[in-house]
Short mmCIF file of C-alpha atoms in Angstrom, two decimals:
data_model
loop_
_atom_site.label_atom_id
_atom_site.label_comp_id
_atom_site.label_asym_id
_atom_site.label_seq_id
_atom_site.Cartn_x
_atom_site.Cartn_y
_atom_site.Cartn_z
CA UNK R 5 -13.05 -2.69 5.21
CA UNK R 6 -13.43 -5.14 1.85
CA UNK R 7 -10.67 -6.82 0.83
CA UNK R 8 -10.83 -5.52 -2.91
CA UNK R 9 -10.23 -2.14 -1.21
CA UNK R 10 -7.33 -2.51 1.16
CA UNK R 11 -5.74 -4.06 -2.65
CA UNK R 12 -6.68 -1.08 -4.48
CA UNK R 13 -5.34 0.75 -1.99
CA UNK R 14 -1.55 -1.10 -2.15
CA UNK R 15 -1.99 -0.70 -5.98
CA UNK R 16 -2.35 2.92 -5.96
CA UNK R 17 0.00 3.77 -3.13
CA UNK R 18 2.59 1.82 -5.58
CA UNK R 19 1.52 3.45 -8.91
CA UNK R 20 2.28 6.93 -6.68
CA UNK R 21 5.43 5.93 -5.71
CA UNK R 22 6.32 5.17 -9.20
CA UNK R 23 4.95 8.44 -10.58
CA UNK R 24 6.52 10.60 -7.94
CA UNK R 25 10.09 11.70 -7.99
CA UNK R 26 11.31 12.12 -4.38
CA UNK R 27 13.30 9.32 -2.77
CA UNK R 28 11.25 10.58 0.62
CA UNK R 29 7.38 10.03 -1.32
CA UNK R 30 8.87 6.60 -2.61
CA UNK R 31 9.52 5.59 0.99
CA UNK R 32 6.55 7.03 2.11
CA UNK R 33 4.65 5.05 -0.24
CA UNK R 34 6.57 1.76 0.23
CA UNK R 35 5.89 2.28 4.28
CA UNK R 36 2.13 2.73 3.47
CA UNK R 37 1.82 -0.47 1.34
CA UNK R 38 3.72 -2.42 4.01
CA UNK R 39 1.42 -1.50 6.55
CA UNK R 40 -1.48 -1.96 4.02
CA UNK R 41 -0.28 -5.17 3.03
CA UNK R 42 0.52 -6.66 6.51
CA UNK R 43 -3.10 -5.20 7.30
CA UNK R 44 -4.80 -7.30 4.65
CA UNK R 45 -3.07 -10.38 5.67
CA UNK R 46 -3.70 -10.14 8.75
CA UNK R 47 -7.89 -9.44 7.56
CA UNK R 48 -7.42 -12.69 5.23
CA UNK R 49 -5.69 -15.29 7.74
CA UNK R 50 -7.90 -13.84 10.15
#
């Protein structure tokens, strides 16, 4: 998976959790950029 995407990805999954109103969908979406973000860390520092 590209780089640029797993990004895209974090940027979106944060833009959702701004646009939704549900404290369970923000967490959601913070717990699915963590993982996202750890992911592409881990991809860069390889």
């Amino acid at each position: 998976m590209k780089t640029s995407y797993i990004l895209g990805a974090i940027l979106a999954s944060n833009l959702i959790g701004l646009l939704v109103g549900g404290r369970t969908a923000k967490n959601g979406c913070m717990v699915v950029s963590g993982a996202l973000a750890i992911y592409g860390l881990v991809r860069i520092l390889g």
